[in-house]
Amino acid sequence: MGKLAVFGGKSIRDTYLPYGRQFIDEDDIHAVVQTLQSDFLTCGPKVKEFEQALCSLTGANFATAVSNGTGALHVACLAAGIRSGDEVITTPITFAATANAILYCGGTPVFADIDPKTYTIDPRSIEGHITEKTKAIIAVDFTGQACAYDPILEICHKYNLLLIEDAAHSIGTMYRGRPVGQIADLTTFSFHPVKTLTAGEGGAVLAQDPELAKRMELFARHGITRNPQLLQEQANSNWYYEQKLLGYNYRMTDIQCALAISQMEKLDRFVARRKQLVGQYNQMLHEIPEVILQEENDGSDSVRHLYILRLDFRNLSCGRKEIYDALQAENIGVNVHYIPVYFFPYYQQLGYQRGICPNAEDYYETSMTLPLFYSMTDRDQQDVVNAVKKVLGYYRR
Ligand SMILES: *Cc1c(COP(=O)(O)O)cnc(C)c1O
């Protein structure tokens, strides 16, 4: 066993392999340039075209493009009517934006624990947290895997709750044969460059119900409308519009939408390669005794955005930090998704205590994210696996 790079040995790789990276081709560049040369940089035809493409892709009835995934979550919570005094149940194993969106509306995030095998929100824990104040659930398709939606939807019906799906990781994923986007009442996407499909920045909210769709559209566009059916007064000229509620400017530009449309044309390729890489990781890692593979929720046909390396530390003479540092020194861009949201000082200061979600906390202590992106080569992946084997071999008792 060679000396680890972290202690001055030679690295497995000469160049750093990031955990995620966008893939941009000539078609993408051409699409953006064409829009730059067109009449509309924003509020133009590309926005509608992208919204329609999202509906075709997912089978959702309505889509509103917004400036990012965080804005999408905020708009979804506003459309759902979340306000002061309402509780919304969500998972701590997510990006802070999921819970922050509840706070933006004056609501209270209530953290349910995760399933220890799939790492998505555990329906049994959801049910244990329901009170008369509970208004909605935000389920997060963590790593790209669809949550256990059959039992979650059952809970929603039983207690009359709205379901918001944070699908920032899961565009292209299917649940029991239905695409993500037509499962929940409201679904949100992010098109940040690390996600499966990118617009630089961008997001979207999808809905099935016309009433929710009307609200999400208004909240994302200043609360302003020109739709004759929504106007209180008869429009006597086409300059006339009305503000119906207090909305925001969450516009996505035509430049971003042009890029997103062009990216969407490659989605099948992105999906196929991600699935192939995940299959290969599972194949290469499952025989390593310390490695615990993520299990799939029943019914989820997942497009993974993240690949999690979870470890059983009983036979290792170190903790997660040493493994993480050693892999970084091997030039493998490991990452950690996520620090439980309620660990952050801001949430601690709001009164959340450590210990409330033991499965989530145990997951956090024992996990890290391995590189996974479309343009990663088999050789890159072999480097990752070799580095994992080298580092675990070094620390194995
Ligand atoms: C990326 C992400 C967001 C936020 O999306 P932005 O486009 O970066 O605002 C929200 N939730 C999850 C789970 C994410 O991964």
XYZ file of C-alpha atoms and ligand atoms in Angstrom:
412
model
C 0.000 0.000 0.000
C 1.489 3.317 -1.177
C 1.610 6.383 1.004
C -1.582 8.474 0.734
C -1.321 11.754 -1.161
C -2.610 13.523 1.935
C 0.635 12.457 3.661
C 2.867 13.466 0.733
C 2.475 10.399 -1.522
C 1.584 10.510 -5.201
C -2.010 11.347 -6.170
C -4.159 8.934 -8.175
C -4.940 11.812 -10.576
C -2.795 14.698 -11.823
C -5.839 16.899 -12.430
C -8.768 17.653 -10.158
C -12.025 15.881 -10.968
C -15.012 18.000 -9.816
C -18.143 16.373 -8.366
C -20.369 17.944 -10.988
C -19.972 19.914 -14.173
C -22.158 21.293 -16.962
C -21.948 20.035 -20.534
C -22.269 22.782 -23.167
C -21.965 22.050 -26.898
C -22.016 24.117 -30.118
C -25.822 23.830 -30.351
C -26.162 25.427 -26.909
C -23.799 28.243 -27.870
C -25.651 28.793 -31.134
C -29.030 28.903 -29.354
C -27.793 31.562 -26.923
C -26.167 33.657 -29.659
C -29.351 33.544 -31.752
C -31.359 34.834 -28.823
C -28.807 37.577 -28.152
C -29.328 38.720 -31.745
C -33.137 38.534 -31.516
C -35.645 41.179 -30.391
C -36.184 39.729 -26.939
C -33.615 39.138 -24.203
C -36.404 38.664 -21.665
C -40.237 38.425 -21.679
C -40.033 36.982 -25.193
C -41.029 33.803 -27.030
C -38.277 31.538 -25.624
C -39.861 31.668 -22.172
C -43.211 30.313 -23.393
C -41.406 27.780 -25.564
C -39.438 26.501 -22.597
C -42.532 26.334 -20.390
C -44.299 24.307 -23.071
C -41.280 22.025 -23.441
C -41.372 21.352 -19.685
C -45.067 20.441 -19.900
C -44.417 18.103 -22.854
C -41.494 16.484 -21.084
C -43.275 15.872 -17.800
C -46.949 15.736 -18.699
C -47.633 18.571 -16.245
C -50.541 20.848 -17.152
C -48.837 24.157 -16.321
C -45.260 25.450 -15.995
C -43.832 28.834 -15.017
C -40.158 29.485 -15.702
C -38.438 31.400 -12.889
C -34.980 32.776 -12.160
C -33.695 29.847 -10.063
C -34.709 26.820 -8.031
C -34.922 28.865 -4.850
C -37.374 31.273 -6.467
C -39.330 28.253 -7.682
C -39.642 26.966 -4.102
C -40.659 30.403 -2.832
C -43.316 30.715 -5.543
C -44.574 27.177 -4.826
C -44.957 27.988 -1.109
C -46.737 31.265 -1.952
C -49.055 29.507 -4.407
C -49.752 26.881 -1.735
C -50.835 29.701 0.558
C -48.194 29.118 3.231
C -48.256 31.924 5.785
C -47.523 32.752 9.394
C -48.735 30.032 11.740
C -48.534 27.273 9.136
C -46.265 24.281 9.515
C -44.659 22.609 6.524
C -42.991 19.227 6.887
C -39.739 18.662 5.007
C -36.414 16.834 5.176
C -33.193 18.123 6.758
C -31.110 16.373 4.060
C -31.520 19.040 1.401
C -30.094 22.344 0.301
C -31.054 25.092 2.769
C -33.249 26.763 0.115
C -35.991 24.149 0.617
C -36.573 25.101 4.239
C -35.759 28.783 3.683
C -38.683 29.057 1.229
C -41.043 28.097 4.069
C -39.505 30.803 6.268
C -39.816 33.423 3.481
C -43.594 32.942 3.723
C -43.637 33.154 7.513
C -44.238 29.420 7.883
C -42.441 27.000 10.195
C -40.309 24.204 8.739
C -40.839 20.938 10.601
C -38.112 18.394 9.942
C -39.126 14.769 9.480
C -36.429 12.102 9.483
C -35.116 10.255 6.433
C -35.406 6.609 5.524
C -32.003 5.165 6.557
C -31.735 3.105 3.358
C -32.887 5.495 0.610
C -32.069 8.826 2.351
C -35.349 10.421 1.256
C -38.046 11.616 3.664
C -39.628 8.770 5.638
C -43.448 8.738 5.340
C -43.791 7.284 8.851
C -41.834 10.198 10.276
C -44.008 12.641 8.293
C -47.148 11.230 9.854
C -45.656 11.545 13.330
C -45.120 15.288 12.820
C -48.590 16.239 11.609
C -50.514 18.735 13.757
C -53.594 20.870 13.129
C -51.203 23.552 11.832
C -49.661 21.367 9.112
C -50.481 22.779 5.705
C -48.104 21.124 3.245
C -45.228 18.718 2.727
C -42.116 19.547 0.725
C -40.606 16.223 -0.355
C -37.119 16.428 -1.859
C -36.070 13.929 -4.514
C -32.645 13.712 -2.929
C -29.918 12.448 -5.316
C -32.541 12.262 -8.120
C -34.544 9.480 -6.596
C -38.342 9.871 -6.390
C -39.509 9.819 -2.762
C -41.950 7.164 -1.536
C -44.852 9.028 -3.154
C -47.583 6.403 -2.780
C -47.536 6.554 1.022
C -46.791 10.307 0.988
C -49.806 11.019 -1.242
C -51.948 8.832 0.999
C -50.940 10.998 3.969
C -51.714 14.150 1.945
C -55.221 12.902 1.155
C -55.855 11.735 4.698
C -54.884 15.086 6.273
C -55.778 17.379 3.362
C -52.209 18.610 2.764
C -50.644 20.040 -0.373
C -47.627 18.223 -1.752
C -44.712 20.256 -3.090
C -41.933 18.246 -4.730
C -38.463 19.796 -4.745
C -37.261 18.102 -7.924
C -34.023 20.088 -8.275
C -32.216 16.721 -8.527
C -34.733 14.645 -10.394
C -35.639 15.959 -13.839
C -36.147 12.864 -16.011
C -36.925 10.546 -13.088
C -40.098 8.425 -13.282
C -42.273 7.217 -10.416
C -44.439 4.183 -11.179
C -44.238 5.051 -14.864
C -45.105 8.740 -14.422
C -42.529 11.470 -14.974
C -41.566 13.758 -12.111
C -43.614 16.909 -12.694
C -47.032 15.271 -12.660
C -46.879 13.567 -9.257
C -47.168 16.416 -6.744
C -49.517 19.420 -6.643
C -46.511 21.657 -7.286
C -43.086 20.596 -8.537
C -39.957 22.760 -8.603
C -36.865 22.427 -10.776
C -33.444 24.106 -10.706
C -31.214 24.606 -13.720
C -28.011 25.477 -11.865
C -24.879 24.203 -13.682
C -24.350 21.194 -11.406
C -27.868 19.890 -12.065
C -28.696 17.416 -14.854
C -29.823 20.200 -17.190
C -28.616 23.806 -16.975
C -29.561 27.334 -17.985
C -26.678 28.985 -16.095
C -29.281 29.950 -13.525
C -32.939 29.086 -13.844
C -35.859 27.260 -12.360
C -39.467 26.322 -12.908
C -42.660 25.579 -11.018
C -45.089 23.006 -12.409
C -48.713 22.460 -11.441
C -51.706 20.375 -12.416
C -54.522 22.491 -11.006
C -55.459 25.722 -12.889
C -56.108 27.638 -9.655
C -52.620 26.841 -8.282
C -51.146 27.576 -11.707
C -52.781 30.989 -11.797
C -51.337 31.811 -8.380
C -47.809 30.622 -9.214
C -47.810 32.673 -12.410
C -48.952 35.789 -10.526
C -46.485 35.408 -7.646
C -43.575 34.997 -10.096
C -44.601 38.092 -12.122
C -45.139 40.881 -9.552
C -48.716 39.734 -8.998
C -49.468 41.558 -12.264
C -51.745 40.257 -15.001
C -53.214 41.351 -18.346
C -55.397 38.244 -18.589
C -58.937 39.612 -19.297
C -60.469 36.827 -17.202
C -58.526 37.969 -14.132
C -59.046 41.725 -14.463
C -61.407 43.428 -12.062
C -62.107 46.286 -14.448
C -62.710 45.927 -18.138
C -59.491 46.630 -20.055
C -60.309 49.601 -22.249
C -56.947 49.564 -23.966
C -53.968 47.243 -24.221
C -51.814 49.303 -21.854
C -54.095 48.266 -19.012
C -53.013 45.699 -16.433
C -53.696 45.048 -12.762
C -51.694 43.973 -9.756
C -53.752 41.360 -7.932
C -51.419 40.365 -5.107
C -47.911 41.049 -3.812
C -45.673 39.127 -6.180
C -41.997 39.171 -7.084
C -39.818 39.543 -10.152
C -38.662 35.956 -10.628
C -38.333 36.127 -14.402
C -36.079 33.748 -16.287
C -34.585 35.471 -19.355
C -34.990 34.378 -22.971
C -31.207 33.886 -23.053
C -31.465 31.343 -20.230
C -34.563 29.715 -21.707
C -32.848 29.324 -25.085
C -29.993 27.512 -23.370
C -32.401 25.367 -21.361
C -34.372 24.363 -24.479
C -31.171 23.395 -26.255
C -30.025 21.417 -23.194
C -33.357 19.633 -23.038
C -32.763 18.233 -26.504
C -29.821 16.322 -24.969
C -31.724 15.124 -21.908
C -32.070 11.526 -23.147
C -28.290 11.341 -23.552
C -27.700 12.946 -20.150
C -30.098 10.483 -18.539
C -28.608 7.425 -20.235
C -25.039 8.330 -19.287
C -25.902 9.146 -15.678
C -27.717 5.834 -15.331
C -24.770 4.008 -16.869
C -22.275 5.697 -14.525
C -24.424 4.878 -11.490
C -24.685 1.232 -12.580
C -20.915 1.066 -12.988
C -20.285 2.686 -9.593
C -22.614 0.178 -7.931
C -20.884 -2.666 -9.741
C -17.379 -1.534 -8.781
C -18.093 -0.442 -5.210
C -20.511 -3.060 -3.887
C -17.821 -5.610 -3.074
C -15.871 -3.176 -0.864
C -16.821 -4.271 2.661
C -17.209 -0.762 4.167
C -19.361 0.602 1.336
C -23.127 0.883 1.841
C -25.034 1.393 -1.416
C -28.080 3.677 -1.518
C -31.271 1.675 -1.962
C -34.089 2.705 -4.302
C -37.592 3.635 -3.239
C -40.110 1.178 -4.603
C -41.368 2.464 -7.957
C -38.610 5.025 -8.605
C -36.785 4.841 -11.934
C -34.142 7.367 -10.964
C -31.879 9.687 -12.874
C -29.203 10.285 -10.275
C -27.887 13.795 -9.873
C -25.637 12.713 -6.999
C -23.832 9.464 -6.209
C -23.427 8.919 -2.473
C -20.530 7.017 -0.925
C -21.768 5.897 2.471
C -19.397 4.061 4.770
C -19.591 1.672 7.664
C -16.812 3.000 9.894
C -16.686 0.035 12.304
C -13.628 -1.437 10.550
C -11.972 1.873 9.762
C -9.510 3.616 12.057
C -10.721 7.102 11.127
C -13.833 9.211 10.553
C -15.485 10.825 7.548
C -13.171 13.847 7.639
C -10.014 11.757 7.080
C -11.571 9.873 4.151
C -12.824 13.125 2.633
C -9.457 14.889 3.008
C -7.582 11.885 1.620
C -9.835 11.679 -1.465
C -9.425 15.417 -2.049
C -5.642 14.969 -1.871
C -5.993 12.240 -4.520
C -7.613 14.968 -6.697
C -11.060 13.422 -6.424
C -13.666 16.169 -5.964
C -15.754 14.644 -3.226
C -18.398 16.808 -1.610
C -20.931 16.479 1.210
C -24.685 16.627 0.539
C -25.980 17.765 2.906
C -25.298 19.187 6.338
C -28.700 18.748 8.070
C -30.387 22.128 7.593
C -31.191 22.559 11.294
C -27.476 22.277 12.197
C -26.869 25.735 10.732
C -26.423 28.562 13.248
C -29.399 30.422 11.760
C -31.702 27.455 12.431
C -30.150 26.734 15.837
C -30.889 30.325 16.772
C -34.530 29.727 15.769
C -34.615 26.984 18.402
C -34.071 23.758 16.441
C -32.172 21.195 18.499
C -29.628 18.657 17.341
C -30.816 15.082 17.696
C -34.307 15.570 16.242
C -33.627 13.436 13.134
C -31.221 10.633 14.147
C -31.217 8.883 10.752
C -30.394 12.130 8.962
C -27.606 12.918 11.427
C -26.109 9.438 11.138
C -26.313 9.682 7.350
C -24.495 13.030 7.442
C -21.684 11.685 9.641
C -20.982 8.720 7.379
C -21.489 9.968 3.816
C -19.929 11.914 1.010
C -20.703 12.555 -2.653
C -18.577 11.118 -5.450
C -18.154 12.829 -8.851
C -21.038 12.208 -11.258
C -21.678 14.184 -14.434
C -22.498 13.541 -18.080
C -19.060 14.172 -19.579
C -17.171 12.168 -16.959
C -15.253 9.360 -18.687
C -15.014 5.713 -17.665
C -11.349 6.445 -16.966
C -12.335 9.290 -14.583
C -14.682 6.912 -12.832
C -11.999 4.249 -12.541
C -9.743 6.862 -10.891
C -12.473 7.581 -8.342
C -12.901 3.895 -7.527
C -9.138 3.333 -7.330
C -8.808 6.290 -4.972
C -11.640 5.008 -2.759
C -9.974 1.576 -2.607
C -6.575 3.091 -1.864
C -7.855 5.318 0.933
C -10.086 2.666 2.545
C -7.228 0.152 2.305
C -4.990 2.537 4.181
C -7.441 3.136 7.031
C -8.815 -0.416 7.278
C -8.038 -1.996 10.663
C -29.974 23.340 -6.218
C -31.073 23.104 -5.261
C -32.003 24.103 -4.909
C -31.847 25.532 -5.287
O -31.741 25.779 -6.633
P -31.027 27.120 -7.154
O -31.352 27.081 -8.614
O -29.582 26.996 -6.863
O -31.662 28.266 -6.465
C -33.068 23.747 -4.091
N -33.206 22.503 -3.623
C -32.320 21.537 -3.909
C -32.535 20.164 -3.351
C -31.217 21.807 -4.724
O -30.322 20.848 -4.968
